[in-house]
Every structure is written in C-alpha cells, then in structure tokens.
Amino acid sequence: MYRYDEFDARIVRERVAQFRDQVARRLDGSLSEEEFVQIRQMNGLYLQLHAYMLRVAIPYGTLNSRQTRQLAMIAERYDRGYGHLTTRQNIQFNWPRLVDVPDILDDLADVEMHCIQTSGNCIRNVTADHLAGAAADEIEDPRPTAELIRQWSTLHPEFSYLPRKFKIAVTGATHDRAALAIHDIGIQILYDEDRGGFGYRISVGGGMGRTPMIGKVIRDFLPKEQLLSYLEAVLRAYNLEGRRDNKHKARIKILVHELGLPAFKARVEAIFAGMDRDRIEVDQAERDRIAAYFAPPPFADLPARSEVLEAARRRDPALDLFARTNLTAHKRAGYTALTISAKPVGGVPGDVTADQLRVLADLAETYSFDELRISHMQNAVLPHVRLDDVPAVWARLVEAGLATANAGLIGDIIACPGMDYCKLATARSIPIAQAISRRFADPARAREIGPIGIKISGCINACGHHHVGQIGILGLERQGVENYQITLGGDASEHAALGERLGPGVDAEAVPEVIERIVAVYLETREEGETFADTVRRIGLDPFRPALAAPAPQEGVREAA
C-alpha cells in the first residue's frame, strides 16, 4: 500500500495545526458557526443531530494493522468505543467533542491518515474495488490509478469549492464491485491491444439523492497517460457551468442531464484539446513509482485445494456455511479473499467496536500480509488469506462476534445512520435493518433465498444507496409518522439500474412483513438457477405489488429503536 512521502506528511500536519487554531477560535467565539461550517466540513467534521461526527478518509478502502489499531484507540479515547464503516469506504466517529478533534487529527497523522476532503463541495475520498489486487476477474489493480487521483485531487486549488460534492470510483475488474455508475465519475480499466493496451472507460453524471441518475459513458477508451488531463477537463466544465443557486440541482448529473451528454462532452473535449497536458500529467517514472507500492505480496506457490480447510469444513457445519458465503475466489491458487461481515443479526450495519478493530488488525497482520480493506457494502475484507488459514481466522472471528455468514445474502443490509444520528434524516434506518435481519436470521433459510441486496436510506439524500438496492427502502415522514417506500430492481453493478417504486409507502412496523411477502413471491416464481434480481427482471413488478397490502404490524421495529 502507499506510504506518505515528506510532502504528504507535511501538508497533513500543516492542516492539523491550521484546524487546531480554527477550532480554538470557534470555541472562544471568534468564529461563528456560520463562519466555521465550511472550515470544519473541509476537515471531515459534521454537526449531526446529537453531536459532532468526524469522518476519516480510507483511500480506496485500504488499511494496515497499525492504522486499524489507531482507529481502535481513537474509538475508545475520544468516542463511545466504536466506529461506523461507510458506503464510501471510510470510517466515522459519531460522538467526538469539538475540543478533542485536533488531537484526533494529530493521532491520525501519526499513522498516515487524515480527514481532509471527506466533506464539503470538493473531490471526496476516491473509492475502488475492495478486492483490488486479489480478484480473479481483475484486468489491472485499480489502486495505483486511485492513488494517482488522490494525490492530484488533494487540496486542488481550482476544485476546492465546486458547486457540489464530487465522487470518483475506480475498478480494474470485469465485474463492477465499485458501483461506478452511481458516481460523478466512474473509471473502468480496460485492455485493448488495437488501441495501445491499457486505458480507461470514463462515465460521468451518476449519482443518488433526490434525482438519481445512472452515469453515461463520455469516453469509451482514454489512454492512460491522458487521465489527469481528462479528469481536469471534466471538472473544469462542471465548475464553470454547474449550478450554484440551488444545491439540490448542483451535482454534475444535473448539468449533464440538462445539457445532454453530446453538448456536455463537446465542452469537455474543447477544454481538453486546449489544455497544456504536460503541466498536468505525470511521467511514466512517477506512475511506476506509485505502482511499486502496490506490488503483489510474496504469495507462496500453493495447491488450488486446501485439504486442511476441506477437512475442517466437514467437521464443522458452521465453518462450512461461512466458507460458502464469505470466501471469494482469488487470482492466486491456494488463497482467498475473506469477507468479514459487520452485520450481525440484530446489529447496527457497519458498526465495529474498538476490540473488534483490534482483532481485524491482528488478523490482517498475521494472515493477510498486513492488509485490510473496507468495502462500500460496510464490511471488512482480508484480501489475501491462505485457504489453509481460514479455520484459524474463522475461529478468531467467532470469538470476536464477527463470523456472521451472510455476505451478499438478505442479512447483509446497507443502511445509513438515519434519524438516530443524522439531522437531515426524516425516518430511522437502523431499526428497520435490525428488524429485517432478525426476521431472516436463520442461516439455512438465507442460503435458500440466495443473493439479495437490501439498501435502506432515512431520507431522500440516499446515503444508503436505496435507489440501486435490489430491494430499496426509503424512509420518509408523512404527517408526523415514518413511512417507507419500497423499490425493486435496482443494481449497482455493470448492469446498473435504478429501482422502481412498488407502490404506496408502508408504516415502519409493516416493513419486515412486506419484505417477507416479496421474498415469498420470488421463491414461488423463480426458475432454476435464478437469483432475485433475475426473477424481478423477468416477471416485472406487478406480481410483487400485493405484498404492500396492509400487513399486520410486526413486533420488533419500535423495540429496536
């Protein structure tokens, strides 16, 4: 993974010192909240419903054990003993005191971490496939590209005050695990021998929120050496013409939609053609320098099949279930990428305690070449585990309460913090997720149902990505009562699609029963080998609509609050 050079270390320390002074002036009243808000946002600090929230950047979702232990220490010393994994591969602390935030930032800088540009109208944390460097379907590791973009975008003087926030994702695999289509810019690494080898497919104008849109391809092949110039051209076109009079219409997706892709592309290409690209691009030596930090670890030559693991699976059905669900094929024989679910039955999706963070650090250090990943699914991943070591890893996860075998299944729910924390929320998300996970707690039943992605948002800002959930749940307020709209058919993969609304919203207590009915329709109508997504595409929404018909209220949702 990338290590800070002297320049990185200096700008982070300078930013901490600057923010320490700004916090002191806010505390003594020299700065009003109105004056302070943009300053704190650029340092990842939000004012939520009950307290401040600090969002820590985890570039392209990659951590080492030292960083993970430092996060555990911060959770204990400055928060309430836990952190929250986010859909942008970051971690949030929900209860820091303002006076402590500069010290937290100093502690983060000690391990080459920061909170710069995790909020505000700027280029946010660059995300990537959480299986980068491990996935069997990978064409090229996307992390060197993501790191190049991180360096280019950090404190970029022209793009620090954009019309609205700006999110970029990168993948180097054929299967999109980075949700490119719902980003302001999505970058897919391609290989085309006829066009010179490796390059990028660039999409633009994706996003969630009150006006969800799927990104559109603006360049089907961009040579690698032109990437930063082209990104700069896109950002410049957006910065010049993006709306600043209405924040709800300020994202690049609105500009692309209102102009039309051909007109927006013409503006980008005109800017691109007139740029001094030599001033912007880096040479091959610099690309090679960055790429060297992401060289493959020293894998051993191992057989593809592990007799140790297979024997352990035969002895222990619980381990067998975990292996079926939470292991992913690796590009190297004898290894696997192991997903650690942060979604225990009845738990808060994405929450991990300080003790659990230390366990993750120990496991990464011992079994995964000192590397841990955070996925946009709000889970953790050990990317390089020997198959022989899976039983030992699993045993440690069981002890730590991290061995839930639900990766990709109905209990692997994405949920925003909702009205339990967020001042923008209009309904709760966490109790809904907890009630659904309890309803489908039986591991055998979850396996029978198969892959289903449920995503829950507590307001129209869609931080829970409900628009692209195979089952999406949007919490709203209707005459003082929480009301939940259900959508079906969303997809964040290479088959990206926005879910369609099933019908009128339902009360909170009814949501688990509605999901139960939707699942029952699927099980009754699916054909052999079909997933839930396949069945919805084949039969459409009409067979599912009766599921909304006034089910009896269920116990558990109110109690979960």
Coordinates of C-alpha atoms in Angstrom, one line a residue:
M1 CA 0.0 0.0 0.0
Y2 CA 1.0 3.6 -0.5
R3 CA 3.3 5.3 2.1
Y4 CA 3.4 9.0 2.6
D5 CA 6.4 10.9 1.4
E6 CA 7.7 14.1 3.1
F7 CA 5.2 16.2 1.1
D8 CA 2.2 14.2 2.2
A9 CA 3.3 14.2 5.8
R10 CA 3.9 18.0 5.8
I11 CA 0.6 19.0 4.3
V12 CA -1.4 16.8 6.7
R13 CA 0.5 18.2 9.7
E14 CA 0.1 21.7 8.5
R15 CA -3.7 21.2 8.0
V16 CA -4.0 19.8 11.6
A17 CA -2.2 22.9 13.0
Q18 CA -4.4 25.2 11.0
F19 CA -7.6 23.5 12.1
R20 CA -6.4 23.4 15.7
D21 CA -6.3 27.2 15.6
Q22 CA -9.7 27.4 13.9
V23 CA -11.3 25.2 16.5
A24 CA -9.9 27.3 19.2
R25 CA -11.4 30.4 17.6
R26 CA -14.7 28.6 17.3
L27 CA -14.6 27.7 21.0
D28 CA -13.8 31.2 22.2
G29 CA -16.5 32.7 19.9
S30 CA -14.1 34.4 17.5
L31 CA -15.7 32.3 14.7
S32 CA -19.5 31.9 14.4
E33 CA -21.0 28.6 13.4
E34 CA -21.8 30.1 10.0
E35 CA -18.2 31.1 9.5
F36 CA -16.9 27.7 10.9
V37 CA -19.2 25.4 8.9
Q38 CA -17.2 25.3 5.6
I39 CA -13.9 25.1 7.5
R40 CA -15.0 22.1 9.5
Q41 CA -16.6 20.4 6.5
M42 CA -13.3 20.5 4.6
N43 CA -11.8 18.7 7.6
G44 CA -14.4 16.0 7.7
L45 CA -16.4 17.3 10.7
Y46 CA -20.2 17.3 10.6
L47 CA -22.6 18.6 13.2
Q48 CA -25.3 15.9 13.5
L49 CA -28.5 15.5 15.4
H50 CA -26.9 15.0 18.9
A51 CA -23.2 15.6 18.5
Y52 CA -20.3 16.2 16.0
M53 CA -19.4 13.4 13.7
L54 CA -15.8 13.0 12.3
R55 CA -15.3 11.1 9.0
V56 CA -11.9 9.6 8.5
A57 CA -10.6 9.0 4.9
I58 CA -9.6 5.5 4.0
P59 CA -8.3 6.0 0.4
Y60 CA -9.6 3.2 -1.8
G61 CA -10.6 1.3 1.3
T62 CA -7.1 0.1 2.3
L63 CA -5.7 -0.1 5.8
N64 CA -2.8 -1.7 7.6
S65 CA -2.7 -3.1 11.1
R66 CA -1.1 0.0 12.6
Q67 CA -3.7 2.2 11.2
T68 CA -6.5 -0.1 12.3
R69 CA -5.2 -0.2 15.9
Q70 CA -5.0 3.6 15.9
L71 CA -8.7 3.8 14.9
A72 CA -9.5 1.4 17.8
M73 CA -7.6 3.7 20.2
I74 CA -9.5 6.8 18.9
A75 CA -12.8 5.0 19.3
E76 CA -12.0 4.3 22.9
R77 CA -10.3 7.5 23.9
Y78 CA -12.5 10.1 22.1
D79 CA -15.7 8.4 21.2
R80 CA -18.0 5.7 22.7
G81 CA -15.9 2.7 21.9
Y82 CA -16.9 2.0 18.3
G83 CA -16.6 3.3 14.7
H84 CA -19.0 3.1 11.8
L85 CA -18.0 1.8 8.3
T86 CA -19.5 3.9 5.5
T87 CA -20.6 3.4 1.9
R88 CA -17.5 5.3 0.7
Q89 CA -15.0 3.0 2.4
N90 CA -14.5 5.5 5.2
I91 CA -15.0 5.2 9.0
Q92 CA -17.0 7.7 11.1
F93 CA -16.9 8.5 14.7
N94 CA -20.3 9.7 15.9
W95 CA -19.5 11.3 19.3
P96 CA -16.3 13.3 19.4
R97 CA -16.1 16.6 21.3
L98 CA -15.1 19.6 19.3
V99 CA -12.2 20.4 21.6
D100 CA -10.8 16.9 21.0
V101 CA -10.9 16.9 17.2
P102 CA -7.5 18.5 16.6
D103 CA -5.9 15.8 18.9
I104 CA -7.7 13.1 16.9
L105 CA -6.4 14.5 13.7
D106 CA -2.8 14.5 15.1
D107 CA -3.3 10.9 16.2
L108 CA -4.4 10.1 12.7
A109 CA -1.5 11.8 11.1
D110 CA 0.8 9.6 13.3
V111 CA -0.3 6.7 11.1
E112 CA -0.6 8.5 7.8
M113 CA -4.3 9.1 7.9
H114 CA -6.5 12.3 7.8
C115 CA -10.0 13.7 7.3
I116 CA -9.2 16.1 4.5
Q117 CA -12.0 16.4 1.9
T118 CA -14.3 13.8 3.5
S119 CA -16.9 16.5 3.4
G120 CA -17.6 19.8 1.6
N121 CA -18.0 20.7 -2.0
C122 CA -14.8 19.2 -3.2
I123 CA -13.4 15.9 -4.6
R124 CA -14.1 13.3 -1.9
N125 CA -12.3 10.1 -1.0
V126 CA -11.5 8.1 -4.1
T127 CA -13.0 4.6 -3.8
A128 CA -12.1 1.4 -5.6
D129 CA -12.9 -2.3 -5.8
H130 CA -12.4 -3.8 -2.4
L131 CA -11.0 -6.9 -4.0
A132 CA -8.3 -4.9 -5.8
G133 CA -5.1 -7.0 -6.3
A134 CA -7.0 -10.1 -5.3
A135 CA -10.0 -10.6 -7.6
A136 CA -9.8 -13.4 -10.1
D137 CA -11.5 -11.3 -12.8
E138 CA -9.1 -8.4 -12.4
I139 CA -7.5 -6.9 -15.5
E140 CA -5.3 -4.5 -13.6
D141 CA -5.1 -3.4 -10.0
P142 CA -7.0 -0.1 -9.7
R143 CA -5.3 1.2 -6.6
P144 CA -2.3 2.9 -8.4
T145 CA -4.8 4.8 -10.5
A146 CA -6.9 5.7 -7.4
E147 CA -3.7 6.8 -5.6
L148 CA -2.7 9.0 -8.5
I149 CA -6.1 10.7 -8.5
R150 CA -5.9 11.1 -4.7
Q151 CA -2.6 13.0 -5.0
W152 CA -3.9 15.1 -7.9
S153 CA -7.1 16.0 -6.2
T154 CA -5.9 16.7 -2.6
L155 CA -6.2 20.4 -1.9
H156 CA -6.5 21.1 -5.7
P157 CA -6.8 24.9 -5.8
E158 CA -9.3 25.0 -8.7
F159 CA -11.6 22.3 -7.3
S160 CA -11.8 23.0 -3.6
Y161 CA -15.1 24.9 -3.9
L162 CA -17.1 23.1 -6.5
P163 CA -20.8 23.7 -7.0
R164 CA -21.4 20.4 -5.0
K165 CA -19.5 17.4 -3.7
F166 CA -17.8 15.2 -6.3
K167 CA -17.2 11.4 -6.0
I168 CA -14.9 9.2 -8.1
A169 CA -14.6 5.4 -8.2
V170 CA -12.2 3.1 -10.0
T171 CA -12.3 -0.6 -10.9
G172 CA -9.9 -2.8 -12.8
A173 CA -12.2 -5.9 -13.0
T174 CA -14.8 -7.1 -15.4
H175 CA -17.4 -7.3 -12.6
D176 CA -18.1 -3.9 -11.1
R177 CA -17.9 -4.1 -7.3
A178 CA -17.2 -0.3 -7.1
A179 CA -20.6 1.0 -8.2
L180 CA -19.1 3.1 -10.9
A181 CA -22.5 4.1 -12.5
I182 CA -23.6 6.0 -9.4
H183 CA -20.5 8.2 -9.2
D184 CA -19.9 11.6 -10.6
I185 CA -17.1 10.0 -12.5
G186 CA -16.6 6.2 -12.9
I187 CA -13.4 4.8 -14.2
Q188 CA -13.0 1.3 -15.5
I189 CA -9.6 0.0 -16.6
L190 CA -9.7 -1.7 -20.0
Y191 CA -7.2 -3.5 -22.2
D192 CA -7.5 -3.1 -25.9
E193 CA -4.5 -4.2 -27.9
D194 CA -5.7 -2.3 -31.0
R195 CA -5.8 0.9 -29.1
G196 CA -2.4 0.7 -27.5
G197 CA -3.0 -1.5 -24.5
F198 CA -4.3 -0.4 -21.2
G199 CA -6.7 2.6 -21.0
Y200 CA -9.9 3.8 -19.3
R201 CA -13.6 3.9 -19.9
I202 CA -14.9 7.1 -18.4
S203 CA -18.5 7.6 -17.3
V204 CA -19.9 10.8 -15.9
G205 CA -23.1 12.1 -14.3
G206 CA -24.1 9.3 -12.0
G207 CA -25.5 9.8 -8.5
M208 CA -28.1 9.1 -5.9
G209 CA -30.1 11.7 -3.9
R210 CA -33.5 13.2 -4.8
T211 CA -32.7 12.9 -8.5
P212 CA -31.0 9.6 -9.0
M213 CA -29.2 9.0 -12.3
I214 CA -27.0 6.3 -13.9
G215 CA -23.7 7.6 -15.3
K216 CA -23.2 7.9 -19.0
V217 CA -20.1 6.9 -20.9
I218 CA -18.3 10.0 -22.1
R219 CA -15.1 8.3 -23.4
D220 CA -15.2 4.6 -24.2
F221 CA -11.4 4.4 -24.3
L222 CA -8.9 7.0 -22.9
P223 CA -5.2 6.4 -23.0
K224 CA -3.7 6.0 -19.5
E225 CA -1.3 8.9 -20.0
Q226 CA -4.2 11.3 -20.5
L227 CA -6.2 10.5 -17.4
L228 CA -5.5 13.5 -15.2
S229 CA -5.9 16.0 -18.1
Y230 CA -9.3 14.5 -19.0
L231 CA -10.5 14.5 -15.4
E232 CA -9.4 18.1 -15.1
A233 CA -11.3 19.0 -18.3
V234 CA -14.5 17.3 -16.9
L235 CA -14.1 19.1 -13.5
R236 CA -13.4 22.4 -15.2
A237 CA -16.5 22.1 -17.4
Y238 CA -18.6 21.3 -14.3
N239 CA -17.0 24.0 -12.2
L240 CA -17.8 26.7 -14.9
E241 CA -21.4 25.7 -15.6
G242 CA -22.6 23.7 -12.6
R243 CA -25.5 25.5 -10.8
R244 CA -24.7 27.3 -7.5
D245 CA -28.1 28.8 -7.0
N246 CA -29.8 25.6 -5.8
K247 CA -27.8 22.9 -4.0
H248 CA -30.4 20.3 -5.0
K249 CA -29.6 20.9 -8.7
A250 CA -25.9 21.5 -8.3
R251 CA -24.4 18.0 -8.9
I252 CA -22.8 17.2 -12.2
K253 CA -25.5 14.7 -13.0
I254 CA -28.0 17.7 -13.4
L255 CA -25.6 19.6 -15.7
V256 CA -25.1 16.5 -17.9
H257 CA -28.9 15.9 -17.9
E258 CA -29.8 19.5 -18.7
L259 CA -27.2 20.0 -21.4
G260 CA -27.4 16.5 -22.8
L261 CA -24.4 14.2 -23.0
P262 CA -23.3 15.3 -26.5
A263 CA -23.3 19.0 -25.5
F264 CA -21.5 18.4 -22.2
K265 CA -19.0 16.1 -24.0
A266 CA -18.3 18.8 -26.6
R267 CA -17.5 21.3 -23.8
V268 CA -15.2 18.8 -22.1
E269 CA -13.4 17.9 -25.3
A270 CA -12.9 21.6 -26.2
I271 CA -11.3 22.2 -22.8
F272 CA -9.2 19.0 -23.1
A273 CA -8.0 20.0 -26.6
G274 CA -6.8 23.4 -25.4
M275 CA -5.0 22.2 -22.2
D276 CA -1.3 22.2 -21.5
R277 CA -1.3 18.5 -20.7
D278 CA 2.4 18.4 -19.9
R279 CA 1.7 20.6 -16.9
I280 CA -0.9 18.3 -15.6
E281 CA 0.2 14.7 -16.4
V282 CA 2.9 12.8 -14.6
D283 CA 5.5 10.8 -16.5
Q284 CA 5.9 7.1 -16.6
A285 CA 8.6 7.1 -14.0
E286 CA 6.1 8.6 -11.5
R287 CA 3.4 6.2 -12.4
D288 CA 5.9 3.3 -11.9
R289 CA 6.9 4.8 -8.5
I290 CA 3.3 4.8 -7.3
A291 CA 2.5 1.3 -8.8
A292 CA 5.5 -0.1 -6.9
Y293 CA 3.7 0.5 -3.6
F294 CA 1.0 -1.9 -4.8
A295 CA 3.2 -4.7 -6.0
P296 CA 1.7 -8.1 -5.2
P297 CA 2.7 -9.5 -1.8
P298 CA 5.1 -12.5 -1.6
F299 CA 2.5 -15.2 -2.3
A300 CA 3.5 -18.8 -1.8
D301 CA 3.1 -21.4 -4.5
L302 CA 0.2 -23.4 -3.1
P303 CA -2.2 -26.1 -4.5
A304 CA -5.6 -24.8 -5.5
R305 CA -7.4 -27.0 -3.0
S306 CA -6.7 -27.0 0.7
E307 CA -7.1 -30.3 2.5
V308 CA -6.8 -28.5 5.8
L309 CA -9.8 -26.3 5.0
E310 CA -11.9 -29.1 3.5
A311 CA -11.4 -31.4 6.5
A312 CA -12.3 -28.6 8.9
R313 CA -15.5 -27.8 6.9
R314 CA -16.5 -31.5 7.1
R315 CA -16.2 -31.4 10.8
D316 CA -17.9 -28.1 11.4
P317 CA -21.1 -27.1 9.6
A318 CA -20.9 -23.5 10.8
L319 CA -17.4 -23.1 9.2
D320 CA -18.7 -24.8 6.1
L321 CA -21.6 -22.2 5.9
F322 CA -19.1 -19.4 6.4
A323 CA -16.8 -20.7 3.7
R324 CA -19.7 -21.0 1.2
T325 CA -20.8 -17.4 1.9
N326 CA -17.9 -15.2 2.9
L327 CA -15.0 -16.5 0.8
T328 CA -14.3 -15.2 -2.7
A329 CA -12.1 -16.7 -5.4
H330 CA -8.6 -15.3 -5.5
K331 CA -6.4 -14.8 -8.5
R332 CA -3.7 -16.8 -6.8
A333 CA -4.1 -20.6 -6.2
G334 CA -4.4 -21.5 -2.6
Y335 CA -5.6 -18.1 -1.4
T336 CA -9.0 -16.5 -0.8
A337 CA -10.4 -13.0 -0.1
L338 CA -12.3 -13.3 3.1
T339 CA -15.3 -11.0 3.9
I340 CA -15.9 -10.1 7.5
S341 CA -19.5 -9.0 7.9
A342 CA -20.2 -6.0 10.1
K343 CA -23.9 -7.1 10.0
P344 CA -24.6 -9.4 12.9
V345 CA -28.2 -10.5 13.4
G346 CA -30.0 -7.6 15.0
G347 CA -26.9 -5.4 14.9
V348 CA -26.2 -1.9 13.5
P349 CA -24.9 -2.3 9.9
G350 CA -21.3 -1.1 9.7
D351 CA -20.7 -0.6 13.4
V352 CA -17.4 -2.2 14.8
T353 CA -16.2 -1.9 18.3
A354 CA -12.7 -0.9 19.3
D355 CA -12.0 -4.5 20.4
Q356 CA -13.2 -5.8 17.1
L357 CA -11.0 -3.3 15.2
R358 CA -8.0 -4.7 17.1
V359 CA -9.0 -8.3 16.1
L360 CA -9.2 -7.1 12.5
A361 CA -5.7 -5.6 12.9
D362 CA -4.3 -8.8 14.3
L363 CA -5.8 -10.9 11.6
A364 CA -4.6 -8.6 8.8
E365 CA -1.1 -8.6 10.3
T366 CA -0.9 -12.4 10.8
Y367 CA -2.9 -13.8 7.9
S368 CA -3.2 -11.2 5.1
F369 CA 0.2 -9.5 4.5
D370 CA -0.8 -6.7 6.9
E371 CA -3.6 -5.5 4.7
L372 CA -7.3 -4.9 5.5
R373 CA -10.0 -3.5 3.2
I374 CA -13.2 -1.6 3.9
S375 CA -15.9 -2.2 1.3
H376 CA -18.7 0.1 0.2
M377 CA -21.0 -2.6 1.5
Q378 CA -20.0 -1.5 5.0
N379 CA -18.0 -4.7 5.6
A380 CA -14.3 -5.5 6.0
V381 CA -12.2 -7.8 3.8
L382 CA -8.9 -9.7 4.4
P383 CA -7.8 -9.8 0.8
H384 CA -5.1 -12.4 0.8
V385 CA -5.7 -15.3 3.2
R386 CA -4.3 -18.8 2.6
L387 CA -7.0 -21.4 2.4
D388 CA -5.2 -23.4 5.0
D389 CA -5.5 -20.5 7.4
V390 CA -9.3 -20.0 7.0
P391 CA -10.2 -22.2 10.0
A392 CA -7.9 -20.2 12.3
V393 CA -9.2 -16.9 11.1
W394 CA -12.8 -18.0 11.4
A395 CA -12.3 -19.2 15.0
R396 CA -10.9 -15.8 15.9
L397 CA -13.8 -14.1 14.2
V398 CA -16.3 -16.3 16.2
E399 CA -14.7 -15.2 19.4
A400 CA -15.0 -11.5 18.4
G401 CA -18.6 -11.7 17.2
L402 CA -17.5 -11.1 13.6
A403 CA -18.3 -14.5 12.0
T404 CA -21.8 -13.9 10.6
A405 CA -22.1 -15.9 7.4
N406 CA -24.3 -13.5 5.4
A407 CA -22.0 -11.8 2.9
G408 CA -24.2 -11.0 -0.1
L409 CA -27.3 -12.5 1.5
I410 CA -30.5 -10.9 2.8
G411 CA -29.0 -10.0 6.1
D412 CA -26.1 -8.1 4.5
I413 CA -28.0 -4.9 4.6
I414 CA -26.6 -1.4 3.8
A415 CA -28.2 1.3 5.9
C416 CA -27.4 4.9 6.6
P417 CA -27.4 6.2 10.2
G418 CA -30.9 7.6 9.7
M419 CA -32.8 9.7 12.3
D420 CA -30.9 8.0 15.2
Y421 CA -27.9 10.3 14.3
C422 CA -28.4 12.4 11.2
K423 CA -30.1 15.8 11.3
L424 CA -31.2 15.6 7.7
A425 CA -33.0 12.3 8.1
T426 CA -36.8 12.1 8.0
A427 CA -37.0 8.5 9.3
R428 CA -35.0 5.8 11.0
S429 CA -32.9 3.3 9.1
I430 CA -31.1 1.3 11.8
P431 CA -34.2 -0.2 13.5
I432 CA -35.6 -1.3 10.1
A433 CA -32.4 -3.0 9.2
Q434 CA -32.3 -4.7 12.6
A435 CA -35.9 -6.0 12.3
I436 CA -35.3 -7.4 8.8
S437 CA -32.1 -9.1 9.9
R438 CA -33.9 -10.7 12.8
R439 CA -36.8 -11.8 10.6
F440 CA -34.3 -13.6 8.3
A441 CA -31.8 -14.7 10.9
D442 CA -31.9 -18.4 10.0
P443 CA -28.7 -19.0 8.0
A444 CA -30.1 -22.0 6.2
R445 CA -33.1 -20.0 5.1
A446 CA -30.9 -17.1 4.0
R447 CA -28.9 -19.5 1.8
E448 CA -32.0 -20.9 0.3
I449 CA -33.2 -17.4 -0.6
G450 CA -29.8 -16.6 -2.2
P451 CA -28.3 -13.3 -3.0
I452 CA -30.4 -10.2 -2.3
G453 CA -29.1 -6.7 -1.7
I454 CA -31.3 -4.6 0.6
K455 CA -30.3 -1.0 0.9
I456 CA -32.0 1.5 3.3
S457 CA -32.0 5.3 3.4
G458 CA -33.5 7.5 6.0
C459 CA -34.2 10.4 3.7
I460 CA -34.1 11.4 0.0
N461 CA -30.4 12.1 0.1
A462 CA -30.0 8.3 -0.3
C463 CA -26.8 7.8 1.7
G464 CA -27.9 4.1 2.0
H465 CA -28.0 3.8 -1.8
H466 CA -31.6 2.6 -1.8
H467 CA -32.1 3.5 -5.5
V468 CA -29.7 0.7 -6.5
G469 CA -30.9 -1.8 -4.0
Q470 CA -32.4 -5.0 -5.4
I471 CA -34.8 -4.1 -2.6
G472 CA -34.6 -0.5 -1.8
I473 CA -36.2 1.1 1.3
L474 CA -36.6 4.9 1.6
G475 CA -37.8 6.3 4.9
L476 CA -39.9 9.5 4.8
E477 CA -42.1 11.4 7.1
R478 CA -45.9 11.5 6.4
Q479 CA -48.0 13.7 8.7
G480 CA -45.7 13.0 11.6
V481 CA -45.4 9.3 11.0
E482 CA -42.5 7.4 9.5
N483 CA -43.4 5.9 6.1
Y484 CA -41.3 3.6 4.0
Q485 CA -41.3 3.4 0.2
I486 CA -40.2 0.1 -1.4
T487 CA -38.4 -0.1 -4.7
L488 CA -37.3 -3.2 -6.6
G489 CA -34.9 -3.9 -9.4
G490 CA -32.0 -1.6 -8.5
D491 CA -28.5 -2.7 -9.5
A492 CA -25.1 -1.0 -8.7
S493 CA -23.0 -3.5 -10.9
E494 CA -22.1 -3.4 -14.5
H495 CA -25.8 -3.9 -15.2
A496 CA -26.6 -0.7 -13.3
A497 CA -30.3 0.2 -12.9
L498 CA -32.5 2.3 -10.7
G499 CA -35.1 0.5 -8.7
E500 CA -38.8 1.2 -9.5
R501 CA -41.3 2.1 -6.8
L502 CA -43.6 -0.8 -5.9
G503 CA -46.5 1.3 -4.7
P504 CA -47.6 3.4 -1.7
G505 CA -45.4 3.5 1.4
V506 CA -46.0 1.5 4.5
D507 CA -45.5 2.1 8.2
A508 CA -42.3 1.1 10.0
E509 CA -43.9 -1.8 11.8
A510 CA -45.1 -3.3 8.5
V511 CA -41.7 -3.3 6.6
P512 CA -40.4 -6.8 7.7
E513 CA -43.7 -8.4 6.7
V514 CA -43.6 -6.7 3.3
I515 CA -40.1 -7.9 2.7
E516 CA -41.3 -11.4 3.8
R517 CA -44.1 -11.3 1.2
I518 CA -41.7 -10.0 -1.5
V519 CA -39.3 -12.9 -0.8
A520 CA -42.3 -15.4 -0.9
V521 CA -43.3 -14.2 -4.4
Y522 CA -39.7 -14.7 -5.5
L523 CA -39.4 -18.2 -4.1
E524 CA -42.7 -19.2 -5.7
T525 CA -41.9 -17.8 -9.1
R526 CA -38.2 -18.2 -9.6
E527 CA -36.9 -20.6 -12.2
E528 CA -34.0 -22.9 -11.7
G529 CA -30.7 -21.0 -11.2
E530 CA -32.4 -17.6 -11.0
T531 CA -31.4 -15.0 -8.4
F532 CA -33.8 -12.5 -7.0
A533 CA -32.5 -9.9 -9.5
D534 CA -33.0 -12.3 -12.4
T535 CA -36.6 -13.0 -11.4
V536 CA -37.5 -9.3 -11.0
R537 CA -36.1 -8.6 -14.4
R538 CA -38.1 -11.5 -15.9
I539 CA -41.5 -11.0 -14.4
G540 CA -41.5 -7.3 -13.6
L541 CA -43.0 -5.6 -10.5
D542 CA -46.7 -6.4 -10.9
P543 CA -46.6 -9.9 -9.1
F544 CA -44.9 -8.2 -6.1
R545 CA -47.3 -5.3 -5.7
P546 CA -49.8 -7.2 -3.5
A547 CA -47.1 -7.5 -0.9
L548 CA -47.8 -3.9 0.1
A549 CA -51.4 -4.7 1.1
A550 CA -51.8 -3.7 4.8
P551 CA -49.9 -6.5 6.6
A552 CA -50.4 -6.8 10.3
P553 CA -47.9 -4.8 12.4
Q554 CA -44.9 -6.8 13.5
E555 CA -43.2 -6.7 16.8
G556 CA -39.6 -5.5 16.9
V557 CA -39.3 -2.4 14.9
R558 CA -40.3 0.1 17.7
E559 CA -38.4 -2.0 20.2
A560 CA -35.2 -1.8 18.2
A561 CA -35.2 1.9 18.5

